[in-house]
Coordinates of C-alpha atoms in Angstrom, one line a residue:
M730 CA 3.8 -24.4 6.7
S731 CA 4.0 -21.0 7.9
L732 CA 6.9 -18.5 8.4
K733 CA 7.8 -19.7 11.9
E734 CA 7.8 -23.4 10.9
Q735 CA 10.0 -22.8 7.7
F736 CA 12.5 -20.3 9.5
G737 CA 12.4 -21.9 12.7
K738 CA 12.1 -18.1 14.5
D739 CA 9.1 -15.3 15.1
V740 CA 9.1 -12.1 13.0
L741 CA 6.7 -10.0 14.7
L742 CA 5.2 -6.6 14.6
T743 CA 5.7 -5.2 18.4
G744 CA 5.4 -1.3 18.1
W745 CA 4.3 1.3 15.6
G746 CA 3.8 5.1 14.8
H747 CA 1.7 6.8 11.8
S748 CA 1.4 10.7 11.1
R749 CA -1.6 12.0 9.5
F750 CA -1.2 12.6 5.7
G751 CA -2.3 15.4 3.8
K752 CA -0.8 18.4 2.8
L753 CA 1.7 18.7 5.5
T754 CA 3.6 22.4 5.2
D755 CA 4.6 22.8 8.7
E756 CA 6.5 19.3 8.4
T757 CA 10.0 18.0 6.9
L758 CA 10.8 14.8 5.9
E759 CA 13.1 15.1 9.3
S760 CA 9.8 15.7 11.2
L761 CA 8.0 13.5 9.7
I762 CA 10.7 10.7 10.1
V763 CA 11.4 11.7 14.1
Q764 CA 7.8 11.7 14.8
V765 CA 6.8 8.1 13.6
A766 CA 10.1 6.5 14.6
T767 CA 9.7 7.8 18.3
E768 CA 6.2 6.7 18.3
A769 CA 6.9 3.1 16.8
I770 CA 10.0 2.8 19.4
S771 CA 7.9 3.9 22.3
S772 CA 5.1 1.7 21.4
A773 CA 7.2 -1.2 21.2
G774 CA 8.2 -0.7 25.0
I775 CA 11.9 -0.5 24.1
E776 CA 14.9 1.7 24.0
A777 CA 15.9 3.6 21.0
G778 CA 19.4 1.6 21.9
Q779 CA 17.8 -1.7 21.8
I780 CA 17.5 -1.0 17.9
D781 CA 19.8 -3.2 16.2
E782 CA 19.2 -1.9 11.9
I783 CA 17.0 0.4 10.5
Y784 CA 15.4 0.5 7.1
L785 CA 14.2 3.9 5.5
G786 CA 11.5 3.3 2.5
Q787 CA 11.5 6.1 0.5
F788 CA 11.1 7.0 -3.3
N789 CA 12.2 10.6 -3.6
S790 CA 13.3 10.3 -7.3
G791 CA 14.3 14.1 -7.4
M792 CA 11.3 15.3 -5.8
M793 CA 13.6 16.5 -3.0
P794 CA 17.0 17.9 -2.9
L795 CA 17.9 15.6 0.0
A796 CA 18.5 12.1 -1.8
F797 CA 20.7 10.5 1.1
P798 CA 18.3 10.0 4.4
S799 CA 19.1 7.0 5.6
S800 CA 20.3 8.3 9.0
L801 CA 17.4 11.1 9.7
A802 CA 16.3 8.4 12.2
L803 CA 19.3 8.6 14.1
Q804 CA 17.8 12.1 15.4
V805 CA 15.4 10.3 17.7
S806 CA 17.9 9.7 20.2
P807 CA 21.5 9.8 20.6
D808 CA 21.7 6.0 21.4
L809 CA 21.1 5.6 17.6
A810 CA 24.7 6.5 17.1
N811 CA 25.9 3.9 14.8
V812 CA 23.1 1.9 13.8
A813 CA 23.1 0.4 10.6
A814 CA 20.7 2.7 8.4
T815 CA 19.7 1.9 4.5
R816 CA 17.2 3.9 2.5
V817 CA 15.5 1.7 0.4
E818 CA 13.7 2.0 -3.4
N819 CA 11.2 0.1 -5.2
A820 CA 9.3 3.0 -6.8
C821 CA 5.6 3.1 -5.0
A822 CA 6.7 -0.1 -2.9
S823 CA 9.4 1.3 -1.2
G824 CA 7.8 1.0 2.4
S825 CA 7.1 -2.9 1.7
A826 CA 10.6 -3.4 0.4
A827 CA 12.3 -1.7 3.4
F828 CA 9.8 -3.5 5.7
Q829 CA 11.0 -7.1 3.9
Q830 CA 14.3 -6.1 4.3
G831 CA 14.2 -5.5 7.6
T832 CA 12.4 -9.0 8.0
K833 CA 15.3 -11.0 6.0
S834 CA 17.7 -9.5 8.5
L835 CA 15.6 -11.0 11.4
L836 CA 15.2 -14.1 9.7
A837 CA 19.5 -14.2 8.9
G838 CA 19.8 -13.5 12.5
T839 CA 22.2 -10.6 12.0
A840 CA 19.3 -8.2 13.8
K841 CA 16.8 -9.4 16.8
T842 CA 15.3 -5.9 16.5
V843 CA 14.4 -3.5 13.6
L844 CA 13.0 -0.2 13.1
V845 CA 10.9 0.1 9.7
I846 CA 10.1 3.6 8.2
G847 CA 8.5 4.7 5.4
A848 CA 8.1 8.7 4.4
E849 CA 7.4 10.7 1.9
K850 CA 7.5 14.7 1.3
M851 CA 5.8 15.5 -1.9
T852 CA 3.3 18.3 -1.8
H853 CA 6.3 21.5 -1.7
A854 CA 7.1 20.2 -5.6
G855 CA 5.4 21.4 -8.5
A856 CA 2.8 19.0 -10.2
D857 CA 5.5 18.8 -13.0
V858 CA 8.2 17.8 -10.7
V859 CA 5.8 15.0 -9.2
G860 CA 5.0 14.2 -12.4
A861 CA 7.9 13.4 -13.8
A862 CA 9.6 11.7 -10.7
L863 CA 6.5 9.2 -10.9
L864 CA 6.9 8.6 -14.6
G865 CA 10.5 7.7 -14.0
A866 CA 9.3 4.5 -12.6
D867 CA 7.8 3.7 -16.0
Y868 CA 10.1 2.0 -18.7
D869 CA 8.7 3.8 -21.6
M870 CA 7.5 7.2 -20.5
A871 CA 10.6 8.0 -18.1
G872 CA 12.0 11.3 -19.3
Q873 CA 9.1 11.6 -21.5
T874 CA 6.9 14.7 -21.5
S875 CA 3.1 14.0 -20.4
T876 CA 0.1 15.8 -19.5
T877 CA -1.5 12.3 -18.0
G878 CA 1.6 10.9 -16.2
F879 CA 1.0 7.9 -14.6
T880 CA -2.8 8.6 -14.5
G881 CA -2.7 8.2 -18.0
L882 CA -0.8 4.3 -17.9
F883 CA -3.1 3.1 -15.8
A884 CA -6.0 4.8 -17.7
D885 CA -4.3 2.7 -20.9
V886 CA -5.0 -0.4 -18.4
A887 CA -8.6 0.5 -18.2
K888 CA -9.3 0.9 -21.6
H889 CA -7.5 -2.5 -22.3
Y890 CA -9.5 -3.9 -19.8
E891 CA -12.6 -2.4 -20.6
K892 CA -12.5 -3.5 -24.5
R893 CA -11.3 -7.1 -23.0
F894 CA -14.1 -7.3 -20.2
G895 CA -16.6 -4.8 -20.6
R896 CA -17.7 -3.5 -17.1
G897 CA -15.7 -6.4 -15.1
D898 CA -18.6 -9.1 -15.6
G899 CA -16.7 -11.4 -18.3
Q900 CA -18.7 -9.9 -20.8
S901 CA -16.1 -8.6 -24.0
G902 CA -16.9 -5.4 -25.8
P903 CA -17.9 -1.3 -24.2
G904 CA -19.5 -1.4 -20.8
K905 CA -19.7 0.5 -17.7
L906 CA -16.5 0.7 -16.6
G907 CA -16.4 3.9 -15.1
D908 CA -19.3 3.1 -12.6
V909 CA -17.6 0.2 -11.4
L910 CA -14.7 2.6 -11.0
G911 CA -17.2 4.9 -9.0
T912 CA -18.2 2.4 -6.7
I913 CA -14.6 1.7 -6.0
A914 CA -13.8 5.2 -5.2
A915 CA -17.4 6.0 -3.3
K916 CA -16.5 2.9 -1.0
N917 CA -12.9 3.9 0.1
H918 CA -13.9 7.3 0.7
R919 CA -16.4 6.4 2.6
N920 CA -14.4 4.2 4.7
G921 CA -11.5 7.1 5.0
V922 CA -14.6 9.2 6.9
D923 CA -13.5 7.1 9.6
N924 CA -9.5 7.0 9.2
P925 CA -8.3 9.9 11.5
Y926 CA -4.6 9.7 9.9
A927 CA -6.4 10.0 6.1
Q928 CA -5.8 13.3 3.4
L929 CA -9.5 12.8 2.3
R930 CA -12.1 12.4 5.3
K931 CA -15.3 13.2 3.0
D932 CA -18.2 10.7 1.8
L933 CA -18.5 12.1 -1.6
G934 CA -21.4 9.0 -2.8
E935 CA -21.4 7.1 -6.0
D936 CA -23.2 9.8 -7.9
F937 CA -20.0 12.2 -7.6
C938 CA -17.7 9.8 -8.1
R939 CA -19.2 8.1 -11.1
T940 CA -20.0 11.5 -12.7
V941 CA -17.6 13.9 -14.5
S942 CA -18.0 17.5 -13.5
D943 CA -16.6 20.7 -12.4
K944 CA -15.6 19.4 -9.4
N945 CA -14.4 15.6 -10.5
P946 CA -13.1 16.5 -14.1
M947 CA -11.8 13.9 -16.4
V948 CA -8.2 13.6 -15.8
A949 CA -7.1 10.8 -19.0
D950 CA -10.4 9.0 -20.1
P951 CA -11.9 6.9 -18.5
L952 CA -10.3 7.9 -15.0
R953 CA -11.9 11.3 -13.4
R954 CA -10.2 13.2 -10.2
T955 CA -12.3 10.9 -7.7
D956 CA -10.4 7.6 -9.3
C957 CA -6.9 8.8 -8.4
S958 CA -5.0 9.1 -5.2
P959 CA -3.7 12.0 -4.1
V960 CA -0.1 13.7 -4.0
S961 CA 0.7 13.4 -0.4
D962 CA 2.8 14.1 2.4
G963 CA 3.3 11.8 5.4
A964 CA 5.2 8.7 7.3
A965 CA 4.6 5.6 9.2
A966 CA 6.6 3.5 11.1
V967 CA 7.1 -0.5 12.9
V968 CA 9.4 -2.1 15.0
I969 CA 10.0 -6.0 14.3
S970 CA 11.5 -8.2 15.8
T971 CA 11.7 -12.0 17.1
S972 CA 10.5 -11.6 20.3
P973 CA 8.4 -8.8 21.9
S974 CA 8.5 -7.0 25.2
S975 CA 6.7 -6.8 28.2
S976 CA 6.4 -3.0 28.2
A977 CA 4.5 -3.0 24.6
A978 CA 1.9 -0.8 24.4
T979 CA -0.4 -3.3 22.6
S980 CA -0.1 -7.4 21.5
P981 CA 2.5 -7.9 19.1
V982 CA 0.9 -9.2 15.5
R983 CA 2.7 -12.0 13.7
L984 CA 4.1 -12.1 10.0
A985 CA 2.7 -15.9 9.1
G986 CA 4.1 -15.1 5.4
F987 CA 5.4 -12.5 2.5
G988 CA 5.9 -12.8 -1.0
H989 CA 7.5 -10.4 -3.6
A990 CA 7.5 -10.6 -7.7
N991 CA 8.7 -8.1 -10.2
D992 CA 7.7 -8.4 -13.5
F993 CA 9.3 -7.5 -16.5
F994 CA 9.8 -3.5 -17.1
P995 CA 8.5 -3.1 -21.0
A996 CA 5.1 -3.0 -21.6
E997 CA 5.6 -4.7 -24.5
R998 CA 6.4 -7.9 -22.4
R999 CA 3.2 -7.6 -20.3
D1000 CA -0.7 -8.1 -20.4
P1001 CA -1.5 -5.0 -19.3
T1002 CA -4.6 -6.5 -17.3
A1003 CA -3.1 -9.6 -16.2
F1004 CA -0.8 -8.3 -13.6
A1005 CA 1.0 -11.5 -13.7
A1006 CA 3.9 -10.8 -10.7
T1007 CA 1.0 -9.3 -8.7
R1008 CA -0.2 -12.7 -9.0
V1009 CA 2.3 -14.7 -8.2
S1010 CA 3.2 -12.2 -5.1
W1011 CA -0.2 -13.2 -3.4
Q1012 CA 0.3 -17.3 -4.5
R1013 CA 4.0 -17.0 -2.3
A1014 CA 2.5 -15.1 0.5
L1015 CA -0.2 -17.3 1.1
A1016 CA 1.6 -20.4 0.3
M1017 CA 4.3 -19.5 3.2
A1018 CA 1.5 -18.5 5.4
G1019 CA -0.2 -21.7 4.6
V1020 CA -3.8 -20.3 4.5
G1021 CA -6.1 -19.8 1.5
L1022 CA -7.5 -16.4 0.4
G1023 CA -10.9 -17.5 2.4
D1024 CA -8.9 -17.6 5.9
L1025 CA -8.2 -13.8 5.7
D1026 CA -10.9 -11.5 7.5
F1027 CA -9.6 -8.1 5.2
A1028 CA -6.9 -6.9 3.0
E1029 CA -5.2 -3.2 2.2
V1030 CA -4.4 -3.2 -0.7
H1031 CA -2.8 -1.0 -3.3
D1032 CA -5.4 0.9 -4.8
C1033 CA -3.1 4.5 -6.6
F1034 CA -6.0 4.6 -8.9
T1035 CA -9.4 2.7 -9.0
I1036 CA -8.7 0.2 -11.8
A1037 CA -5.8 -1.1 -9.6
E1038 CA -8.0 -2.3 -6.9
L1039 CA -10.4 -3.9 -9.8
L1040 CA -7.4 -5.7 -10.8
M1041 CA -6.3 -6.7 -7.7
Y1042 CA -9.8 -8.6 -7.1
E1043 CA -8.7 -10.5 -9.3
A1044 CA -5.0 -11.2 -9.0
M1045 CA -5.5 -12.5 -5.1
G1046 CA -8.4 -14.9 -6.7
L1047 CA -11.4 -13.2 -5.1
T1048 CA -13.1 -13.6 -8.8
E1049 CA -11.6 -15.0 -11.8
P1050 CA -9.6 -12.7 -14.3
G1051 CA -12.2 -10.2 -16.1
H1052 CA -15.1 -10.7 -13.1
G1053 CA -13.5 -8.4 -10.5
A1054 CA -17.0 -6.2 -10.4
R1055 CA -18.6 -9.3 -8.7
A1056 CA -16.6 -8.8 -5.7
L1057 CA -19.0 -5.3 -5.6
D1058 CA -21.7 -6.3 -7.0
E1059 CA -22.1 -9.3 -4.1
G1060 CA -20.8 -7.0 -1.7
W1061 CA -17.4 -9.0 -0.8
V1062 CA -15.0 -6.1 -0.2
F1063 CA -16.8 -3.5 1.7
K1064 CA -16.4 -3.4 5.7
D1065 CA -19.5 -5.9 6.4
G1066 CA -18.3 -8.0 3.8
K1067 CA -16.9 -11.2 3.7
L1068 CA -13.0 -9.6 2.7
P1069 CA -13.4 -5.8 3.5
V1070 CA -11.0 -4.1 1.2
N1071 CA -8.8 -1.3 2.5
V1072 CA -11.6 -0.1 5.7
S1073 CA -8.5 2.4 5.9
G1074 CA -10.0 4.6 2.7
G1075 CA -6.7 2.6 0.6
L1076 CA -4.3 5.2 -1.0
K1077 CA -7.5 6.4 -2.7
A1078 CA -8.8 8.2 0.5
K1079 CA -6.0 7.7 3.3
G1080 CA -3.5 9.2 0.5
H1081 CA -0.6 8.2 -1.3
P1082 CA 3.0 9.4 0.4
V1083 CA 5.1 7.3 -2.0
G1084 CA 7.5 5.8 0.2
A1085 CA 5.4 5.8 3.4
T1086 CA 2.6 3.6 1.7
G1087 CA 3.4 0.1 2.2
V1088 CA 4.9 0.9 6.7
S1089 CA 1.4 2.8 6.9
Q1090 CA -0.8 -0.7 5.4
H1091 CA 1.3 -2.6 7.8
V1092 CA 0.4 -0.1 10.4
I1093 CA -2.9 0.0 9.5
A1094 CA -3.3 -4.0 9.3
A1095 CA -1.5 -4.0 12.7
M1096 CA -4.1 -1.8 14.3
Q1097 CA -7.3 -3.8 13.4
L1098 CA -5.4 -6.7 14.4
T1099 CA -4.8 -5.7 17.9
G1100 CA -8.2 -3.9 18.4
T1101 CA -6.7 -0.5 18.3
A1102 CA -7.9 1.0 14.8
G1103 CA -10.7 3.5 16.5
G1104 CA -13.7 3.9 14.2
M1105 CA -12.1 2.2 11.5
Q1106 CA -12.2 -1.1 14.0
L1107 CA -13.6 -4.4 12.0
A1108 CA -15.3 -7.1 14.6
N1109 CA -12.3 -9.3 15.9
P1110 CA -10.2 -9.3 12.9
R1111 CA -7.3 -12.5 13.2
R1112 CA -5.5 -12.5 9.7
A1113 CA -4.9 -10.0 7.0
A1114 CA -3.1 -8.9 3.8
V1115 CA -1.1 -5.9 2.7
Q1116 CA -0.4 -5.6 -1.0
N1117 CA 1.8 -2.8 -2.2
M1118 CA 3.3 -2.0 -5.9
G1119 CA 5.7 -0.1 -7.7
G1120 CA 5.1 1.0 -11.4
V1121 CA 2.2 -0.7 -13.0
G1122 CA 2.3 -4.3 -11.9
I1123 CA 5.9 -4.0 -11.9
A1124 CA 7.3 -4.4 -8.1
N1125 CA 4.9 -6.4 -5.9
Y1126 CA 4.9 -7.2 -2.3
V1127 CA 1.9 -8.9 0.0
S1128 CA 2.2 -9.7 3.2
V1129 CA -0.2 -12.1 5.7
L1130 CA -0.5 -10.9 9.4
E1131 CA -2.3 -12.6 12.3
A1132 CA -3.3 -11.9 15.6
V1133 CA -0.9 -13.3 18.5

């Protein structure tokens, strides 16, 4: 049963906007929000006054003094005066959290057209400020001093994984997990070259990504710099509606299903390599859409660190637990494989302005499904999944999108 069959109405992505990601010193949070919101409204072929509600995904957590940005989108037009606007925060999944809140407004019938924005300004803040902010998304490390920050938390996940599964081929004991992670990094950097919005647009090659060097130092063993997404500024926006406008720039994209699952916060209550709630969010989204993994043409997933993408192959069911490397060994997740993953370059190359990421993933997927992805474009994709995660597998969101 699809979302439309379950709720009796369509949820359509009808217009979108996307800024460049990177160190955007000439942009403010406000200018980024106004830019992408204006693009999305224009792309949807509607007037600003037709927006019933606004949801803004932003993490912040002390990275900016302005902690109350929900009304910034109203700067787009006087016609947005008095529109209901809400900031949504769920760590690195804030963008997808905002998207699902907007979806629920449409399904509840309290809105017919919703503007969803994800935005973050990070690069102006010092590394210590950013590190402390991100650690606020971890139960055990919040407020603590750390030299490796969230990289250290995912490095611990990688160590647990390698001890249990080796390189990811199901064999226990030490393996060359670092080589597998280097392959993921190289894949996503190569894909990012074709993404005009990406922060890092350079094909680094597998040898560079697999090797510790002065230009690719170890950040937290076994994660090198190329295993980590960069600190970024950026924004993205999407208009979602129950019906498209005849003036829209492209065909709409249908939301076929969505899933959300949260795991326990204390690390001691979670298996570090299972990403159990992530798996549940995938199951819920696919079940609502009435499809299986084999029905997807591509996926945009949350590769904040390369170990996260490896675990995602297993959480989505592409491979059995402990066998994630098979998806790389057999070429499944490359651009010409049976399920391309992160054709945009992912967070690894595109960048990770925290609150913007989930909305960006939806926009990139919508571009693919409408044949407007430029150099990133796949050959006639019809169905995709978007997966966004907050914390170490804590807040998990999945959307299944379809071409109309």
